[in-house]
């Protein structure tokens, strides 16, 4: 398109040379727009993934609404005459209508809207359908099975991480439930690493990594990584032994416990479980002296235990046995 700039000069031009109408310009906006192309739009193509519906954009493949993608593509592709001040753009089925102002007049022009939607498989879906993966995240809990809460948190973490990533390898290939836990297969090592770290952080546990040569590409070794996430066995209100001290687990995720005799806060990493919360009996403190608490247990028997931190007559306690001795601690401390 040839660009013609018409210099505003009211001293010399007071009438449109075409229609004779009074104008600040040599030619009025209406006559100009009838003789020149103010809007231009070539035929274009949009690539859409037929599997995941993502759309190819200048920033790569992204999940977006097709209608929105078409609008954005139009804005990228269309060309406006420089003096034309666009005010409104309307997308009809087969035409694009632009309204705005040129040389002092409101005009509206249209061009045919011509595009083709090309449905293919995006690189991510192609890799996924080819069974590609770089990382396996194995999640296991020490000494117990994974709970359904664990599984739903793992599922949520995985979804979030995949959703916030858009690389062509950022997908989950498959999930395998094992007797001992769960195995997740990821297209990218980075995603596997992120998921394993966040699961260990949120559910309380540790991560170890191993890698194996999977193949060689162009003389370079290509590895597959296995992230083993070991969730800690201890849960809230379990009793653990840490450096010879008996502690109740207060926050399993943070690995925080409390020594039952002194009430001191203790890090329970690498501790050993000595009583699970579900297997403990309960009772009520009926009497106290300096060192001993007298407790009536759930079957009405009276037992004597070392006086725990926070003991008060009438308080409810949980009771467990360790090395043939009974212990108790208040349910709420
Ligand atoms: Zn005119
Ligand atoms: Zn896709």
Tab-separated table of C-alpha atoms and ligand atoms in Angstrom:
chain	number	residue	atom	x	y	z
A	1	UNK	CA	0.000	0.000	0.000
A	2	UNK	CA	1.365	3.390	-0.947
A	3	UNK	CA	1.349	5.758	1.991
A	4	UNK	CA	0.156	9.267	1.347
A	5	UNK	CA	0.467	11.858	4.058
A	6	UNK	CA	-1.575	14.924	3.565
A	7	UNK	CA	-0.362	17.905	5.484
A	8	UNK	CA	-3.012	19.830	7.310
A	9	UNK	CA	-2.918	23.376	6.070
A	10	UNK	CA	-6.156	25.284	6.557
A	11	UNK	CA	-4.799	28.485	5.010
A	12	UNK	CA	-4.651	27.004	1.545
A	13	UNK	CA	-7.204	24.198	1.479
A	14	UNK	CA	-10.658	24.958	2.622
A	15	UNK	CA	-12.549	22.717	0.241
A	16	UNK	CA	-12.223	19.039	-0.647
A	17	UNK	CA	-10.873	18.809	-4.189
A	18	UNK	CA	-13.118	15.840	-4.918
A	19	UNK	CA	-16.524	16.656	-3.482
A	20	UNK	CA	-16.085	20.354	-2.828
A	21	UNK	CA	-17.187	20.026	0.768
A	22	UNK	CA	-15.556	22.379	3.273
A	23	UNK	CA	-12.579	20.660	4.850
A	24	UNK	CA	-9.376	21.503	6.663
A	25	UNK	CA	-7.671	19.138	4.254
A	26	UNK	CA	-7.037	19.030	0.542
A	27	UNK	CA	-9.245	15.970	0.369
A	28	UNK	CA	-11.884	15.151	2.925
A	29	UNK	CA	-11.743	11.957	4.981
A	30	UNK	CA	-14.715	10.419	3.242
A	31	UNK	CA	-13.334	10.941	-0.262
A	32	UNK	CA	-9.900	9.806	0.860
A	33	UNK	CA	-11.222	6.605	2.383
A	34	UNK	CA	-13.120	5.789	-0.802
A	35	UNK	CA	-9.949	6.071	-2.857
A	36	UNK	CA	-7.377	4.535	-0.520
A	37	UNK	CA	-7.142	1.420	1.518
A	38	UNK	CA	-7.174	2.317	5.215
A	39	UNK	CA	-7.230	-1.253	6.447
A	40	UNK	CA	-5.469	-4.293	5.131
A	41	UNK	CA	-5.616	-7.897	6.300
A	42	UNK	CA	-4.039	-10.821	4.499
A	43	UNK	CA	-5.338	-14.332	4.716
A	44	UNK	CA	-3.866	-16.047	7.779
A	45	UNK	CA	-3.705	-19.437	9.395
A	46	UNK	CA	-4.119	-20.543	13.007
A	47	UNK	CA	-2.667	-23.770	14.312
A	48	UNK	CA	-4.691	-25.527	17.005
A	49	UNK	CA	-3.840	-28.771	18.769
A	50	UNK	CA	-6.573	-31.279	18.130
A	51	UNK	CA	-5.812	-33.059	21.413
A	52	UNK	CA	-5.340	-30.361	24.048
A	53	UNK	CA	-6.895	-27.365	22.208
A	54	UNK	CA	-3.822	-25.208	22.757
A	55	UNK	CA	-3.059	-22.607	20.111
A	56	UNK	CA	0.246	-21.719	18.501
A	57	UNK	CA	1.164	-18.101	19.183
A	58	UNK	CA	4.300	-15.987	18.925
A	59	UNK	CA	5.105	-17.145	22.459
A	60	UNK	CA	4.763	-20.805	21.579
A	61	UNK	CA	1.850	-23.138	22.216
A	62	UNK	CA	-0.534	-21.838	24.838
A	63	UNK	CA	-3.881	-22.886	26.209
A	64	UNK	CA	-6.426	-20.333	25.103
A	65	UNK	CA	-9.885	-19.849	23.751
A	66	UNK	CA	-9.921	-20.149	19.949
A	67	UNK	CA	-12.100	-17.055	19.502
A	68	UNK	CA	-9.658	-15.030	21.591
A	69	UNK	CA	-6.736	-16.443	19.609
A	70	UNK	CA	-8.376	-15.359	16.333
A	71	UNK	CA	-8.910	-11.841	17.685
A	72	UNK	CA	-5.297	-11.588	18.779
A	73	UNK	CA	-4.084	-12.882	15.443
A	74	UNK	CA	-6.162	-10.241	13.631
A	75	UNK	CA	-4.593	-7.494	15.756
A	76	UNK	CA	-1.145	-8.844	14.963
A	77	UNK	CA	-1.746	-9.203	11.243
A	78	UNK	CA	-3.820	-6.188	10.263
A	79	UNK	CA	-2.273	-3.021	8.858
A	80	UNK	CA	-3.771	0.415	9.243
A	81	UNK	CA	-3.084	3.510	7.184
A	82	UNK	CA	-0.934	5.647	9.517
A	83	UNK	CA	-3.250	8.682	9.601
A	84	UNK	CA	-6.291	6.551	10.345
A	85	UNK	CA	-7.192	6.763	14.036
A	86	UNK	CA	-8.854	3.466	14.859
A	87	UNK	CA	-11.691	3.721	17.349
A	88	UNK	CA	-13.510	0.448	17.035
A	89	UNK	CA	-12.922	-2.931	15.486
A	90	UNK	CA	-15.712	-5.359	14.818
A	91	UNK	CA	-15.225	-8.958	13.842
A	92	UNK	CA	-18.127	-10.333	11.877
A	93	UNK	CA	-18.204	-13.804	10.430
A	94	UNK	CA	-16.543	-13.042	7.123
A	95	UNK	CA	-15.541	-9.380	7.446
A	96	UNK	CA	-13.504	-7.146	9.661
A	97	UNK	CA	-14.991	-3.690	10.143
A	98	UNK	CA	-12.864	-0.815	11.397
A	99	UNK	CA	-14.325	2.532	12.418
A	100	UNK	CA	-12.326	5.598	13.223
A	101	UNK	CA	-11.337	9.026	12.085
A	102	UNK	CA	-9.334	10.328	9.182
A	103	UNK	CA	-8.843	13.934	8.069
A	104	UNK	CA	-11.537	15.253	10.299
A	105	UNK	CA	-14.201	12.709	9.429
A	106	UNK	CA	-15.602	9.553	10.935
A	107	UNK	CA	-15.362	6.657	8.544
A	108	UNK	CA	-16.001	2.956	8.633
A	109	UNK	CA	-14.179	0.518	6.358
A	110	UNK	CA	-14.236	-3.234	5.979
A	111	UNK	CA	-12.050	-6.005	4.582
A	112	UNK	CA	-12.773	-9.674	4.026
A	113	UNK	CA	-11.814	-11.846	6.965
A	114	UNK	CA	-10.112	-14.862	5.591
A	115	UNK	CA	-8.412	-17.455	7.751
A	116	UNK	CA	-7.945	-21.174	8.059
A	117	UNK	CA	-7.814	-23.277	11.222
A	118	UNK	CA	-5.195	-25.935	10.974
A	119	UNK	CA	-5.645	-28.821	13.425
A	120	UNK	CA	-2.485	-30.704	14.315
A	121	UNK	CA	-0.886	-32.274	17.391
A	122	UNK	CA	1.182	-29.776	19.384
A	123	UNK	CA	4.754	-30.795	20.298
A	124	UNK	CA	3.672	-31.568	23.863
A	125	UNK	CA	0.878	-33.906	22.759
A	126	UNK	CA	3.121	-35.529	20.143
A	127	UNK	CA	5.735	-36.317	22.766
A	128	UNK	CA	3.111	-37.548	25.174
A	129	UNK	CA	1.498	-39.843	22.633
A	130	UNK	CA	4.967	-41.205	21.879
A	131	UNK	CA	5.329	-42.246	25.548
A	132	UNK	CA	8.172	-39.820	26.235
A	133	UNK	CA	9.323	-39.311	29.822
A	134	UNK	CA	12.436	-38.097	31.622
A	135	UNK	CA	11.471	-38.527	35.253
A	136	UNK	CA	9.663	-40.926	37.543
A	137	UNK	CA	8.552	-39.647	40.918
A	138	UNK	CA	8.071	-42.511	43.351
A	139	UNK	CA	6.191	-41.574	46.482
A	140	UNK	CA	6.344	-43.915	49.438
A	141	UNK	CA	5.484	-43.541	53.106
A	142	UNK	CA	7.718	-45.158	55.690
A	143	UNK	CA	5.963	-47.928	57.573
A	144	UNK	CA	2.476	-47.113	56.318
A	145	UNK	CA	0.370	-46.848	53.189
A	146	UNK	CA	-0.356	-43.548	51.477
A	147	UNK	CA	-3.557	-42.057	52.826
A	148	UNK	CA	-6.283	-40.719	50.571
A	149	UNK	CA	-5.496	-37.187	51.852
A	150	UNK	CA	-1.895	-37.716	50.741
A	151	UNK	CA	-3.084	-38.802	47.300
A	152	UNK	CA	-5.355	-35.824	46.842
A	153	UNK	CA	-2.585	-33.417	47.898
A	154	UNK	CA	-0.175	-35.117	45.460
A	155	UNK	CA	-2.781	-34.799	42.725
A	156	UNK	CA	-3.312	-31.099	43.482
A	157	UNK	CA	0.431	-30.341	43.520
A	158	UNK	CA	0.918	-32.150	40.203
A	159	UNK	CA	-1.937	-30.307	38.511
A	160	UNK	CA	-0.730	-26.927	39.743
A	161	UNK	CA	2.837	-27.467	38.599
A	162	UNK	CA	1.784	-28.738	35.168
A	163	UNK	CA	-0.658	-25.875	34.771
A	164	UNK	CA	1.914	-23.206	35.520
A	165	UNK	CA	4.389	-24.668	32.995
A	166	UNK	CA	4.023	-24.556	29.241
A	167	UNK	CA	7.110	-26.288	27.884
A	168	UNK	CA	6.588	-29.048	25.377
A	169	UNK	CA	7.833	-31.650	27.861
A	170	UNK	CA	5.744	-30.360	30.748
A	171	UNK	CA	3.146	-33.092	31.000
A	172	UNK	CA	2.340	-36.090	33.119
A	173	UNK	CA	2.503	-39.269	31.075
A	174	UNK	CA	0.951	-41.729	33.487
A	175	UNK	CA	0.289	-42.614	37.099
A	176	UNK	CA	0.878	-46.096	38.428
A	177	UNK	CA	-0.475	-47.199	41.753
A	178	UNK	CA	1.889	-49.561	43.489
A	179	UNK	CA	1.359	-51.652	46.556
A	180	UNK	CA	3.902	-49.510	48.377
A	181	UNK	CA	2.838	-46.122	47.038
A	182	UNK	CA	2.489	-44.309	43.750
A	183	UNK	CA	4.689	-43.712	40.666
A	184	UNK	CA	4.237	-40.616	38.518
A	185	UNK	CA	5.868	-40.345	35.074
A	186	UNK	CA	6.744	-36.867	33.810
A	187	UNK	CA	7.828	-35.633	30.394
A	188	UNK	CA	10.414	-33.278	31.843
A	189	UNK	CA	13.001	-33.829	34.528
A	190	UNK	CA	12.369	-30.296	35.804
A	191	UNK	CA	8.694	-31.024	36.476
A	192	UNK	CA	9.599	-34.287	38.208
A	193	UNK	CA	12.033	-32.454	40.431
A	194	UNK	CA	9.534	-29.706	41.279
A	195	UNK	CA	6.737	-32.157	42.089
A	196	UNK	CA	8.966	-34.311	44.294
A	197	UNK	CA	10.281	-31.304	46.191
A	198	UNK	CA	6.849	-29.839	46.793
A	199	UNK	CA	5.330	-33.167	47.848
A	200	UNK	CA	8.147	-33.698	50.369
A	201	UNK	CA	7.682	-30.166	51.636
A	202	UNK	CA	3.909	-30.314	51.992
A	203	UNK	CA	3.566	-33.837	53.314
A	204	UNK	CA	6.816	-33.997	55.271
A	205	UNK	CA	9.537	-36.197	53.892
A	206	UNK	CA	12.809	-36.421	52.034
A	207	UNK	CA	13.791	-36.749	48.366
A	208	UNK	CA	16.630	-38.759	46.869
A	209	UNK	CA	17.547	-38.822	43.186
A	210	UNK	CA	19.090	-41.482	41.012
A	211	UNK	CA	19.732	-41.331	37.296
A	212	UNK	CA	20.230	-43.932	34.622
A	213	UNK	CA	21.481	-43.574	31.078
A	214	UNK	CA	18.434	-43.970	28.901
A	215	UNK	CA	19.936	-43.464	25.461
A	216	UNK	CA	22.586	-41.539	23.551
A	217	UNK	CA	21.682	-38.714	21.208
A	218	UNK	CA	24.406	-37.142	19.047
A	219	UNK	CA	27.099	-38.679	21.218
A	220	UNK	CA	25.537	-37.266	24.370
A	221	UNK	CA	24.162	-39.406	27.192
A	222	UNK	CA	20.486	-38.879	27.884
A	223	UNK	CA	19.376	-39.752	31.391
A	224	UNK	CA	16.173	-40.737	33.056
A	225	UNK	CA	15.774	-39.581	36.637
A	226	UNK	CA	14.017	-41.261	39.516
A	227	UNK	CA	12.982	-39.066	42.430
A	228	UNK	CA	12.177	-41.139	45.470
A	229	UNK	CA	10.040	-39.235	47.951
A	230	UNK	CA	9.910	-40.853	51.362
A	231	UNK	CA	7.138	-39.448	53.496
A	232	UNK	CA	7.740	-39.672	57.176
A	233	UNK	CA	5.862	-42.269	59.085
A	234	UNK	CA	4.931	-40.087	62.017
A	235	UNK	CA	1.571	-38.366	62.067
A	236	UNK	CA	0.164	-35.824	64.492
A	237	UNK	CA	-0.305	-37.234	68.010
A	238	UNK	CA	1.889	-40.254	67.329
A	239	UNK	CA	4.542	-40.787	69.972
A	240	UNK	CA	8.157	-41.042	68.861
A	241	UNK	CA	11.496	-41.655	70.491
A	242	UNK	CA	14.114	-39.050	69.647
A	243	UNK	CA	17.572	-39.327	71.262
A	244	UNK	CA	16.087	-41.308	74.148
A	245	UNK	CA	13.343	-38.736	74.760
A	246	UNK	CA	9.652	-39.541	74.419
A	247	UNK	CA	7.926	-36.962	72.244
A	248	UNK	CA	4.447	-36.446	70.881
A	249	UNK	CA	4.269	-35.313	67.240
A	250	UNK	CA	2.739	-31.842	67.040
A	251	UNK	CA	3.373	-31.076	63.362
A	252	UNK	CA	4.351	-34.001	61.137
A	253	UNK	CA	5.015	-31.806	58.102
A	254	UNK	CA	7.406	-29.546	59.989
A	255	UNK	CA	8.794	-32.534	61.912
A	256	UNK	CA	8.012	-30.824	65.200
A	257	UNK	CA	7.374	-32.653	68.403
A	258	UNK	CA	7.054	-31.977	72.099
A	259	UNK	CA	8.777	-33.850	74.848
A	260	UNK	CA	5.945	-35.239	76.980
A	261	UNK	CA	7.687	-34.824	80.346
A	262	UNK	CA	9.058	-31.301	79.932
A	263	UNK	CA	6.901	-29.743	77.207
A	264	UNK	CA	10.040	-28.755	75.315
A	265	UNK	CA	9.830	-28.402	71.563
A	266	UNK	CA	11.905	-31.028	69.729
A	267	UNK	CA	12.829	-31.648	66.112
A	268	UNK	CA	11.719	-35.219	65.457
A	269	UNK	CA	13.639	-35.868	62.244
A	270	UNK	CA	15.102	-39.388	62.287
A	271	UNK	CA	13.028	-40.441	65.250
A	272	UNK	CA	11.393	-43.819	65.798
A	273	UNK	CA	7.666	-44.323	66.317
A	274	UNK	CA	6.794	-46.037	69.560
A	275	UNK	CA	3.015	-45.542	69.609
A	276	UNK	CA	0.531	-44.753	66.856
A	277	UNK	CA	-2.257	-42.363	67.771
A	278	UNK	CA	-4.954	-44.815	66.678
A	279	UNK	CA	-3.694	-47.558	68.950
A	280	UNK	CA	-3.606	-45.465	72.130
A	281	UNK	CA	-6.060	-45.786	74.985
A	282	UNK	CA	-7.530	-42.757	76.711
A	283	UNK	CA	-8.259	-41.857	80.302
A	284	UNK	CA	-8.750	-39.050	82.814
A	285	UNK	CA	-6.313	-37.754	85.426
A	286	UNK	CA	-7.845	-38.426	88.824
A	287	UNK	CA	-4.966	-37.465	91.108
A	288	UNK	CA	-1.514	-35.909	90.984
A	289	UNK	CA	1.589	-35.576	93.092
A	290	UNK	CA	4.985	-34.132	92.257
A	291	UNK	CA	6.119	-37.042	90.071
A	292	UNK	CA	3.169	-39.347	89.495
A	293	UNK	CA	-0.219	-38.984	87.830
A	294	UNK	CA	-3.082	-41.275	88.743
A	295	UNK	CA	-5.280	-42.048	85.776
A	296	UNK	CA	-8.549	-43.842	85.261
A	297	UNK	CA	-8.439	-45.483	81.851
A	298	UNK	CA	-11.345	-46.109	79.471
A	299	UNK	CA	-12.199	-49.414	81.124
A	300	UNK	CA	-12.301	-47.857	84.602
A	301	UNK	CA	-8.974	-49.183	85.863
A	302	UNK	CA	-6.665	-46.930	87.853
A	303	UNK	CA	-3.078	-46.742	86.615
A	304	UNK	CA	-0.051	-44.729	87.687
A	305	UNK	CA	2.204	-43.010	85.171
A	306	UNK	CA	5.103	-40.523	85.348
A	307	UNK	CA	3.535	-37.069	85.615
A	308	UNK	CA	3.478	-35.549	82.108
A	309	UNK	CA	3.828	-31.903	81.150
A	310	UNK	CA	0.538	-30.027	81.412
A	311	UNK	CA	-1.071	-32.538	83.776
A	312	UNK	CA	-4.133	-31.330	85.692
A	313	UNK	CA	-6.769	-33.255	87.558
A	314	UNK	CA	-9.780	-33.865	85.297
A	315	UNK	CA	-7.797	-33.544	82.064
A	316	UNK	CA	-8.230	-36.152	79.365
A	317	UNK	CA	-5.074	-38.053	78.431
A	318	UNK	CA	-3.848	-40.515	75.818
A	319	UNK	CA	-2.178	-43.615	77.234
A	320	UNK	CA	0.470	-45.806	75.649
A	321	UNK	CA	2.965	-48.426	76.674
A	322	UNK	CA	6.692	-48.281	76.013
A	323	UNK	CA	9.215	-50.870	77.231
A	324	UNK	CA	6.545	-52.428	79.454
A	325	UNK	CA	5.818	-49.122	81.209
A	326	UNK	CA	2.680	-47.013	80.881
A	327	UNK	CA	2.863	-43.349	79.908
A	328	UNK	CA	0.235	-40.712	79.320
A	329	UNK	CA	0.023	-37.135	78.074
A	330	UNK	CA	-2.839	-34.635	77.951
A	331	UNK	CA	-4.838	-34.813	74.721
A	332	UNK	CA	-4.700	-31.060	74.375
A	333	UNK	CA	-1.509	-29.339	75.345
B	1	LIG	ZN1	-14.606	15.015	-0.238
B	2	LIG	ZN1	-1.645	-30.522	22.454
